[in-house]
Short mmCIF file of C-alpha atoms and ligand atoms in Angstrom, two decimals:
data_model
loop_
_atom_site.label_atom_id
_atom_site.label_comp_id
_atom_site.label_asym_id
_atom_site.label_seq_id
_atom_site.Cartn_x
_atom_site.Cartn_y
_atom_site.Cartn_z
CA MET A 280 96.35 103.01 146.74
CA THR A 281 94.92 101.91 143.37
CA THR A 282 96.36 98.90 141.56
CA PRO A 283 99.08 99.87 139.10
CA LEU A 284 99.03 98.69 135.49
CA ARG A 285 102.25 96.74 135.05
CA LEU A 286 104.06 96.70 131.69
CA GLY A 287 106.61 94.32 130.23
CA ILE A 288 108.37 95.85 127.23
CA ALA A 289 110.03 93.65 124.61
CA GLY A 290 112.30 95.77 122.42
CA LEU A 291 114.41 98.72 123.54
CA GLY A 292 115.16 100.33 120.21
CA THR A 293 113.72 103.59 118.92
CA VAL A 294 110.17 102.88 120.08
CA GLY A 295 110.90 100.92 123.27
CA VAL A 296 113.22 103.60 124.64
CA GLY A 297 110.62 106.23 123.74
CA ILE A 298 108.02 104.41 125.84
CA VAL A 299 110.42 104.18 128.80
CA ARG A 300 111.11 107.91 128.53
CA ILE A 301 107.40 108.82 128.51
CA VAL A 302 106.63 106.60 131.52
CA GLN A 303 109.59 108.06 133.44
CA LYS A 304 108.88 111.66 132.49
CA HIS A 305 105.10 111.69 132.82
CA GLY A 306 104.47 109.21 135.67
CA ASP A 307 102.27 111.61 137.67
CA LEU A 308 100.34 112.82 134.66
CA LEU A 309 99.65 109.29 133.42
CA ALA A 310 98.51 108.18 136.90
CA ALA A 311 96.22 111.19 137.24
CA ARG A 312 94.63 110.57 133.86
CA ALA A 313 94.30 106.80 134.20
CA GLY A 314 93.34 106.87 137.87
CA ARG A 315 96.13 104.39 138.57
CA PRO A 316 99.91 104.33 138.20
CA ILE A 317 101.53 102.94 135.03
CA GLU A 318 104.64 100.96 135.93
CA ILE A 319 107.29 99.26 133.86
CA VAL A 320 108.17 95.99 135.57
CA ALA A 321 110.45 94.17 133.14
CA VAL A 322 112.16 94.70 129.79
CA SER A 323 113.86 92.62 127.12
CA ALA A 324 116.12 93.21 124.15
CA ARG A 325 118.89 91.30 122.40
CA SER A 326 121.79 92.94 124.21
CA LYS A 327 121.67 93.62 127.94
CA SER A 328 124.93 95.57 127.91
CA LYS A 329 124.06 98.03 125.12
CA ASN A 330 124.02 101.67 126.25
CA ARG A 331 120.54 102.96 125.50
CA ASP A 332 120.91 106.36 127.13
CA VAL A 333 118.02 105.70 129.51
CA ASP A 334 117.89 104.38 133.09
CA LEU A 335 116.71 100.76 133.09
CA SER A 336 118.06 99.90 136.55
CA GLY A 337 114.63 99.72 138.17
CA TYR A 338 113.33 97.05 135.82
CA ALA A 339 113.83 93.29 135.73
CA TRP A 340 115.71 92.05 132.65
CA GLU A 341 114.66 89.07 130.54
CA ASP A 342 116.92 87.74 127.80
CA ASP A 343 114.00 85.94 126.21
CA PRO A 344 110.93 88.00 125.20
CA VAL A 345 108.76 84.87 125.48
CA SER A 346 109.67 84.58 129.17
CA LEU A 347 108.95 88.28 129.61
CA ALA A 348 105.54 87.85 127.98
CA ALA A 349 104.55 85.12 130.42
CA ARG A 350 105.77 86.77 133.65
CA ALA A 351 103.21 86.62 136.42
CA ASP A 352 103.93 90.21 137.48
CA ILE A 353 102.96 91.97 134.22
CA ASP A 354 99.47 92.89 132.99
CA VAL A 355 100.34 94.22 129.53
CA PHE A 356 102.92 92.89 127.08
CA VAL A 357 104.29 95.70 124.91
CA GLU A 358 105.81 94.29 121.71
CA VAL A 359 108.17 96.73 120.00
CA MET A 360 110.74 94.39 118.48
CA GLY A 361 109.43 93.99 114.92
CA GLY A 362 109.24 91.17 112.38
CA HIS A 363 106.27 89.00 111.51
CA GLU A 364 107.80 85.68 112.57
CA GLY A 365 110.18 84.56 115.30
CA PRO A 366 110.33 86.25 118.70
CA ALA A 367 107.65 88.88 118.02
CA LYS A 368 105.08 86.26 117.03
CA ASP A 369 106.14 83.71 119.66
CA ALA A 370 106.12 86.26 122.46
CA THR A 371 102.78 87.79 121.44
CA GLU A 372 101.18 84.34 121.38
CA ALA A 373 102.79 83.52 124.74
CA ALA A 374 101.45 86.73 126.25
CA ILE A 375 97.90 85.98 125.13
CA ALA A 376 98.17 82.39 126.38
CA ALA A 377 99.36 83.74 129.74
CA GLY A 378 96.35 86.08 129.97
CA LYS A 379 98.06 89.39 129.17
CA ASP A 380 96.74 92.27 127.12
CA VAL A 381 99.03 93.21 124.23
CA VAL A 382 100.06 96.58 122.83
CA SER A 383 102.08 96.36 119.61
CA ALA A 384 103.70 98.72 117.11
CA ASN A 385 104.35 95.82 114.77
CA LYS A 386 102.41 96.28 111.53
CA ALA A 387 104.12 93.35 109.81
CA LEU A 388 103.05 90.90 112.52
CA LEU A 389 99.46 92.14 112.59
CA ALA A 390 99.10 92.40 108.81
CA VAL A 391 100.21 88.80 108.39
CA HIS A 392 98.86 87.12 111.55
CA GLY A 393 96.29 89.66 112.76
CA GLN A 394 93.20 87.50 112.36
CA ALA A 395 94.62 84.49 114.22
CA LEU A 396 96.02 86.71 116.98
CA ALA A 397 92.74 88.62 117.33
CA GLU A 398 90.81 85.34 117.62
CA ALA A 399 93.24 83.99 120.20
CA ALA A 400 93.07 87.20 122.23
CA GLU A 401 89.29 87.26 122.22
CA ASP A 402 89.08 83.58 123.20
CA ALA A 403 91.34 84.44 126.14
CA GLY A 404 89.33 87.56 127.03
CA ARG A 405 92.32 89.79 126.22
CA VAL A 406 92.82 92.81 123.95
CA ILE A 407 95.43 93.59 121.30
CA ARG A 408 95.93 97.26 120.52
CA PHE A 409 98.10 98.57 117.68
CA GLU A 410 97.69 102.33 117.21
CA ALA A 411 101.45 102.80 116.72
CA ALA A 412 101.53 100.29 113.87
CA VAL A 413 99.75 102.64 111.45
CA ALA A 414 100.99 106.14 110.69
CA GLY A 415 103.06 106.46 113.88
CA GLY A 416 101.80 109.34 116.01
CA ILE A 417 98.52 109.86 114.13
CA PRO A 418 95.62 108.33 116.12
CA VAL A 419 94.02 106.88 113.00
CA VAL A 420 93.04 103.50 114.49
CA LYS A 421 91.17 105.35 117.23
CA ALA A 422 89.55 107.63 114.66
CA LEU A 423 88.24 104.65 112.69
CA THR A 424 87.24 102.36 115.55
CA GLU A 425 85.79 105.02 117.83
CA GLY A 426 85.15 108.47 116.36
CA LEU A 427 83.83 107.20 113.03
CA ALA A 428 82.11 104.06 114.36
CA GLY A 429 78.72 105.42 113.27
CA ASN A 430 79.73 105.67 109.62
CA ASP A 431 79.64 103.31 106.71
CA ILE A 432 83.26 103.87 105.65
CA THR A 433 83.49 104.39 101.91
CA ARG A 434 87.20 104.92 101.33
CA VAL A 435 90.47 104.98 103.25
CA MET A 436 93.39 106.64 101.61
CA GLY A 437 96.77 107.94 102.56
CA VAL A 438 100.48 108.46 102.46
CA MET A 439 101.65 106.08 105.16
CA ASN A 440 105.37 105.71 104.57
CA GLY A 441 107.37 108.78 105.50
CA SER A 442 110.57 107.54 103.86
CA CYS A 443 108.91 107.24 100.45
CA ASN A 444 107.29 110.64 100.78
CA TYR A 445 110.67 112.09 101.74
CA ILE A 446 112.29 110.53 98.66
CA LEU A 447 109.58 111.73 96.26
CA THR A 448 109.48 115.29 97.61
CA ARG A 449 113.28 115.52 97.73
CA MET A 450 113.49 114.34 94.09
CA GLN A 451 111.08 117.11 93.12
CA ASP A 452 112.68 119.86 95.23
CA ALA A 453 116.29 119.09 94.29
CA GLY A 454 115.69 117.78 90.77
CA LEU A 455 117.56 114.59 91.67
CA SER A 456 117.12 111.04 90.39
CA TYR A 457 115.48 108.30 92.42
CA GLU A 458 118.83 106.51 92.77
CA ALA A 459 120.61 109.62 94.12
CA VAL A 460 117.92 110.35 96.72
CA PHE A 461 117.60 106.69 97.71
CA ASP A 462 121.35 106.63 98.53
CA GLU A 463 121.06 109.90 100.42
CA ALA A 464 118.07 108.65 102.48
CA ASN A 465 119.85 105.39 103.23
CA GLN A 466 122.95 107.22 104.46
CA LEU A 467 120.83 109.48 106.65
CA GLY A 468 119.30 106.36 108.25
CA TYR A 469 115.78 107.15 107.01
CA LEU A 470 115.21 103.70 105.53
CA GLU A 471 114.45 100.39 107.22
CA ALA A 472 117.33 97.90 107.59
CA ASP A 473 115.79 96.22 104.54
CA PRO A 474 114.97 99.31 102.40
CA GLU A 475 112.68 97.25 100.16
CA LEU A 476 110.15 97.30 103.03
CA ASP A 477 109.90 101.06 102.49
CA VAL A 478 110.50 101.66 98.78
CA GLY A 479 108.74 98.45 97.70
CA GLY A 480 105.56 99.67 99.39
CA ILE A 481 105.46 96.68 101.76
CA ASP A 482 105.52 98.65 105.02
CA ALA A 483 102.79 100.99 103.78
CA GLY A 484 100.87 97.98 102.41
CA HIS A 485 100.88 96.40 105.87
CA LYS A 486 99.40 99.60 107.30
CA LEU A 487 96.72 99.84 104.60
CA ALA A 488 95.68 96.22 105.18
CA LEU A 489 95.18 96.95 108.90
CA LEU A 490 93.05 100.03 108.23
CA SER A 491 91.02 98.16 105.59
CA SER A 492 90.07 95.49 108.07
CA ILE A 493 88.72 98.02 110.55
CA ALA A 494 87.05 100.15 107.89
CA PHE A 495 85.25 97.36 106.03
CA GLY A 496 84.78 94.66 108.66
CA THR A 497 86.92 92.19 106.73
CA GLN A 498 89.70 89.87 107.91
CA VAL A 499 93.04 91.56 107.45
CA ASP A 500 94.29 90.57 103.99
CA PHE A 501 97.79 91.82 103.24
CA ASP A 502 98.11 89.36 100.32
CA GLY A 503 95.15 91.14 98.72
CA VAL A 504 97.00 94.48 98.60
CA GLU A 505 98.12 95.31 95.07
CA LEU A 506 101.66 96.56 95.71
CA GLU A 507 103.91 98.71 93.56
CA GLY A 508 106.89 100.55 95.03
CA ILE A 509 108.45 103.87 94.05
CA GLY A 510 111.58 102.45 92.37
CA SER A 511 110.25 103.12 88.88
CA VAL A 512 109.29 106.76 89.51
CA THR A 513 111.56 109.00 87.45
CA ILE A 514 112.46 112.65 87.91
CA GLU A 515 111.10 113.17 84.41
CA ASP A 516 107.63 112.00 85.45
CA ILE A 517 107.79 114.05 88.63
CA ASN A 518 108.59 117.16 86.57
CA GLN A 519 106.07 116.46 83.80
CA ALA A 520 103.32 115.64 86.31
CA ALA A 521 104.09 118.91 88.14
CA ASP A 522 103.72 120.74 84.86
CA MET A 523 100.25 119.24 84.47
CA GLY A 524 99.30 120.24 88.07
CA TYR A 525 99.99 116.98 89.90
CA LYS A 526 102.33 115.48 92.50
CA ILE A 527 103.37 111.84 92.55
CA LYS A 528 102.75 110.09 95.89
CA LEU A 529 103.03 106.53 97.11
CA LEU A 530 99.32 106.39 97.83
CA GLY A 531 97.34 103.70 99.60
CA VAL A 532 93.68 103.39 98.68
CA ALA A 533 91.17 100.91 100.08
CA GLN A 534 87.51 100.76 99.14
CA LEU A 535 84.77 98.18 99.05
CA THR A 536 83.30 98.04 95.55
CA GLY A 537 80.78 95.84 93.74
CA ARG A 538 83.80 93.91 92.46
CA GLY A 539 85.17 93.22 95.94
CA LEU A 540 87.69 94.82 98.29
CA GLU A 541 90.13 97.02 96.45
CA GLN A 542 93.43 97.62 98.26
CA ARG A 543 96.18 99.37 96.35
CA MET A 544 99.52 100.81 97.43
CA SER A 545 101.16 102.36 94.40
CA PRO A 546 102.55 105.59 92.96
CA CYS A 547 99.61 107.82 91.97
CA LEU A 548 99.15 111.35 90.76
CA VAL A 549 97.15 113.64 93.04
CA PRO A 550 96.28 117.30 92.38
CA ASP A 551 99.10 119.46 93.71
CA THR A 552 96.63 121.75 95.49
CA SER A 553 95.00 118.87 97.45
CA PRO A 554 96.03 118.17 101.06
CA LEU A 555 97.80 114.99 99.87
CA GLY A 556 99.52 116.91 97.09
CA GLN A 557 100.79 119.46 99.60
CA LEU A 558 102.27 116.83 101.94
CA GLU A 559 106.02 117.33 102.13
CA GLY A 560 108.92 115.30 103.53
CA GLY A 561 108.52 112.44 106.00
CA THR A 562 105.06 113.39 107.22
CA ASN A 563 102.08 111.00 106.91
CA MET A 564 98.49 111.80 105.96
CA VAL A 565 95.42 109.61 106.18
CA VAL A 566 92.11 110.54 104.56
CA LEU A 567 89.01 108.77 105.88
CA GLU A 568 85.64 108.98 104.15
CA GLY A 569 82.31 107.90 105.60
CA ASP A 570 78.68 108.28 104.58
CA ALA A 571 77.85 110.55 107.51
CA VAL A 572 81.07 112.46 108.14
CA ASN A 573 82.00 112.92 104.47
CA GLN A 574 85.78 113.31 104.71
CA ILE A 575 88.35 113.86 107.43
CA VAL A 576 92.08 114.40 106.97
CA LEU A 577 94.61 113.43 109.62
CA ARG A 578 98.19 114.60 109.27
CA GLY A 579 101.24 114.10 111.45
CA PRO A 580 104.52 112.34 112.10
CA GLY A 581 104.40 108.73 110.94
CA ALA A 582 107.56 107.56 112.65
CA GLY A 583 110.24 108.38 115.19
CA GLU A 584 110.75 107.81 118.90
CA GLY A 585 108.32 110.36 120.36
CA PRO A 586 105.40 110.02 117.93
CA THR A 587 105.43 106.22 117.91
CA ALA A 588 105.80 105.92 121.70
CA SER A 589 102.99 108.48 122.03
CA ALA A 590 100.68 106.14 120.11
CA VAL A 591 101.73 103.12 122.19
CA MET A 592 100.98 105.05 125.37
CA GLY A 593 97.52 106.00 124.09
CA ASP A 594 96.74 102.27 123.90
CA VAL A 595 98.29 101.61 127.31
CA MET A 596 96.16 104.38 128.81
CA ASP A 597 92.98 102.90 127.34
CA ILE A 598 93.77 99.57 128.99
CA ALA A 599 94.61 101.30 132.27
CA ARG A 600 91.24 103.07 132.19
CA GLY A 601 89.40 99.82 131.51
CA PHE A 602 88.46 100.67 127.93
CA ARG A 603 88.44 97.41 125.97
CA ILE A 604 87.72 97.03 122.28
CA SER A 605 88.09 94.22 119.73
CA THR A 606 91.37 94.22 117.83
CA PHE A 607 89.83 95.33 114.51
CA GLY A 608 86.91 97.24 115.99
CA GLN A 609 84.42 94.35 116.00
CA PRO A 610 84.61 90.77 117.31
CA ALA A 611 87.15 88.79 115.27
CA GLY A 612 84.57 86.05 114.55
CA THR A 613 82.31 88.58 112.79
CA LEU A 614 84.96 89.82 110.34
CA ARG A 615 84.13 88.61 106.82
CA LYS A 616 86.75 87.01 104.63
CA ALA A 617 87.94 89.67 102.18
CA ARG A 618 87.09 89.12 98.52
CA PRO A 619 89.83 90.97 96.63
CA ALA A 620 88.66 93.05 93.66
CA ARG A 621 90.33 91.80 90.49
CA ALA A 622 90.38 95.25 88.92
CA ALA A 623 90.49 98.76 90.32
CA VAL A 624 87.59 101.12 89.74
CA PRO A 625 88.10 103.24 86.60
CA ALA A 626 90.19 106.38 86.96
CA PRO A 627 91.87 108.97 84.78
CA TYR A 628 95.46 108.14 83.84
CA TYR A 629 98.56 110.14 83.06
CA LEU A 630 100.35 108.81 79.99
CA ARG A 631 103.81 109.88 78.93
CA MET A 632 105.48 108.72 75.76
CA GLN A 633 108.18 109.80 73.34
CA LEU A 634 106.54 110.25 69.97
CA LEU A 635 108.44 110.37 66.67
CA ASP A 636 108.02 113.76 65.00
CA LYS A 637 106.25 112.50 61.84
CA PRO A 638 103.04 113.52 60.12
CA GLY A 639 100.08 111.60 61.53
CA ALA A 640 101.96 110.24 64.58
CA LEU A 641 99.60 111.81 67.07
CA ALA A 642 96.57 110.66 65.09
CA LYS A 643 97.77 107.05 65.33
CA ILE A 644 98.03 107.31 69.13
CA ALA A 645 94.64 108.97 69.42
CA HIS A 646 93.22 106.22 67.22
CA ALA A 647 94.69 103.44 69.41
CA LEU A 648 93.22 105.10 72.51
CA GLY A 649 89.86 105.51 70.80
CA GLU A 650 89.83 101.86 69.71
CA ALA A 651 90.33 100.87 73.37
CA GLY A 652 87.39 103.10 74.35
CA ILE A 653 89.62 105.73 75.99
CA SER A 654 88.82 109.39 75.68
CA ILE A 655 91.50 112.10 76.00
CA ASP A 656 90.88 114.83 78.56
CA ARG A 657 94.04 116.91 78.14
CA MET A 658 97.15 116.66 76.01
CA ARG A 659 100.47 118.49 75.80
CA GLN A 660 103.40 118.24 73.47
CA TYR A 661 106.48 120.43 73.56
CA GLY A 662 110.24 120.16 73.90
CA HIS A 663 110.97 118.48 70.56
CA ASP A 664 114.45 117.25 69.82
CA ASP A 665 115.54 116.50 66.22
CA THR A 666 113.39 113.42 65.82
CA SER A 667 110.84 113.14 68.61
CA ALA A 668 108.87 114.91 71.30
CA PRO A 669 107.53 114.01 74.75
CA VAL A 670 103.76 113.74 74.65
CA LEU A 671 101.67 113.89 77.82
CA ILE A 672 98.08 112.76 77.85
CA VAL A 673 95.57 112.87 80.68
CA THR A 674 92.74 110.49 79.89
CA HIS A 675 89.17 110.55 81.07
CA LYS A 676 88.24 107.70 83.43
CA THR A 677 89.20 104.33 82.08
CA THR A 678 90.19 100.89 83.27
CA ARG A 679 93.75 99.68 83.56
CA SER A 680 92.96 96.82 81.17
CA ALA A 681 91.71 99.22 78.48
CA LEU A 682 94.84 101.29 78.95
CA ASP A 683 97.05 98.22 78.64
CA GLU A 684 95.21 97.30 75.44
CA ALA A 685 95.91 100.77 74.01
CA ILE A 686 99.56 100.70 75.10
CA ALA A 687 99.98 97.31 73.43
CA ALA A 688 98.51 98.77 70.25
CA PHE A 689 100.97 101.72 70.37
CA GLY A 690 103.70 99.16 69.62
CA SER A 691 102.42 98.50 66.10
CA THR A 692 102.03 102.20 65.20
CA GLY A 693 105.77 102.58 64.64
CA VAL A 694 105.67 106.13 66.08
CA VAL A 695 106.40 105.53 69.77
CA ALA A 696 110.02 105.41 70.93
CA GLY A 697 110.65 103.39 74.11
CA ASP A 698 108.06 102.30 76.64
CA PRO A 699 105.16 104.60 77.51
CA VAL A 700 104.62 105.38 81.22
CA ALA A 701 101.10 105.19 82.69
CA ILE A 702 100.25 106.36 86.21
CA ARG A 703 96.82 106.40 87.79
CA ILE A 704 95.36 109.75 88.86
CA GLU A 705 93.46 109.47 92.11
CA ALA A 706 90.56 111.78 92.89
CA VAL A 707 91.21 113.07 96.38
P1 LIG B 258 114.60 98.96 116.53
O1 LIG B 258 115.09 100.32 116.84
O2 LIG B 258 115.32 98.17 115.51
O3 LIG B 258 114.55 98.14 117.90
C1 LIG B 258 114.20 96.80 117.94
C2 LIG B 258 114.42 96.31 119.36
O4 LIG B 258 114.00 94.97 119.44
C3 LIG B 258 115.88 96.38 119.80
O5 LIG B 258 115.96 96.86 121.09
C4 LIG B 258 116.32 94.93 119.72
O6 LIG B 258 117.32 94.60 120.68
C5 LIG B 258 115.04 94.22 120.06
N1 LIG B 258 115.00 92.87 119.53
C6 LIG B 258 115.10 92.49 118.25
N2 LIG B 258 115.08 91.14 118.17
C7 LIG B 258 114.98 90.70 119.44
C8 LIG B 258 114.94 89.42 120.03
N3 LIG B 258 115.04 88.32 119.27
N4 LIG B 258 114.84 89.33 121.35
C9 LIG B 258 114.78 90.42 122.13
N5 LIG B 258 114.81 91.66 121.63
C10 LIG B 258 114.92 91.78 120.31
O7 LIG B 258 113.08 99.01 116.07
P2 LIG B 258 112.04 100.17 116.31
O8 LIG B 258 112.24 101.22 115.29
O9 LIG B 258 112.00 100.56 117.73
O10 LIG B 258 110.67 99.44 115.90
C11 LIG B 258 110.05 98.52 116.76
C12 LIG B 258 108.69 98.15 116.18
O11 LIG B 258 107.91 99.33 116.04
C13 LIG B 258 108.73 97.52 114.78
O12 LIG B 258 107.68 96.60 114.65
C14 LIG B 258 108.49 98.71 113.87
O13 LIG B 258 107.94 98.35 112.63
C15 LIG B 258 107.49 99.47 114.70
N6 LIG B 258 107.41 100.91 114.37
C16 LIG B 258 108.54 101.65 114.40
C17 LIG B 258 108.45 103.00 114.12
C18 LIG B 258 109.66 103.88 114.16
O14 LIG B 258 109.53 105.07 113.88
N7 LIG B 258 110.84 103.39 114.51
C19 LIG B 258 107.21 103.58 113.78
C20 LIG B 258 106.07 102.77 113.78
C21 LIG B 258 106.18 101.44 114.09
P3 LIG B 258 118.79 95.28 120.67
O15 LIG B 258 118.55 96.74 120.87
O16 LIG B 258 119.50 94.66 121.77
O17 LIG B 258 119.34 94.97 119.31
N1 LIG B 259 109.73 103.09 107.58
C1 LIG B 259 108.52 103.66 108.10
C2 LIG B 259 108.28 105.00 107.39
C3 LIG B 259 108.66 103.82 109.60
O1 LIG B 259 109.17 105.50 106.70
O2 LIG B 259 107.20 105.54 107.49
C4 LIG B 259 107.37 103.82 110.33
O3 LIG B 259 106.54 102.77 110.04
#
């Protein structure tokens, strides 16, 4: 009889219960593939009495996840509680100190404390795996650390928060405002307990910071992610962008440039015919680009019981098979400190403004853009009311600072009503 791999699972919510179900349903299959049985030994959650619709009677119960993490009879500590401080951090540290490998779905913990945890794990000869933390069921961490290990990665990009993509596509399909769809999504239970984690881009920013570290060999730097949520996206911009051939997505982009590491999570326009433009509803998509492979596109469910537990089990199976890899794909001590880029690489921008219907108004705007060194690629103006008209401009590549200079100059032209909207267009 081969030695089983023994799991302790902290957290019996959506993901934890999903892991229990897979282990119970696929015991024989997992054992055949790993060459040894996978056993759950002990579990922990806040409430022992809660009905979780799954049989936990065969497992020891621990009230305290830190005690679970240090149990002598577990090999792997599976952390699926959440949060970047408190029990998740304490228990993960306790597990490493007690000589356990760790599998985590917790992007917040790893984005904030990933470097210190990776160093501690390596000092202790242990591994931390976190496939489930990024894009749920999509094996993107494996793709980067293993399949693309021979590439110099040039760009990582993606839609990594299903709730935001749901909101943006639902706004477009139903012609509803952000506020209306936010309320709907909240009532349907699609948003995190603190919705700002989703709509503020924080959850997706955590995921991007983790992928950046692997892709560029830098210490995970969540503080270096330029974050902008979807709260300011209006149905008007969604409709106008669609008319110009674009979709608005909460897009994460990471690339290493001459100016440093650029990490952005913000609403962007992408061509509506591109794979990212075609992504509907709560699905995730990650685009990886490397010097040898060119580009690969991974698409799939970014959340939910089955997909997330599937990713956790992929990591568990690697450990069971004896496959061990550094947390961020290379020894933690060799990861360079990230140097955040102060400015994003130039890109085309979408500009929308309400222009007073007066002779020479457009010329004044064109002049302000020209003075800032910005060239117009495309322009459209229709739908006048009595006094003004919406004007849409797609610029050639420019910097955000040049654009801000032009927008500031619009103010003194006396022909722009209200605040112009500027959204970056990402080449995908
Ligand atoms: P969840 O449904 O809210 O479950 C959290 C679990 O942790 C619950 O069982 C809770 O106990 C337990 N817990 C919380 N605080 C605890 C404490 N102090 N001591 C012991 N147990 C504690 O969360 P989830 O959706 O499964 O997510 C778990 C992790 O996976 C998070 O890091 C999340 O970001 C990540 N993740 C989730 C998804 C997803 O689709 N849900 C996708 C990717 C990654 P009680 O049940 O007793 O309250
Ligand atoms: N709130 C996240 C999402 C869940 O909507 O994608 C998975 O991380």
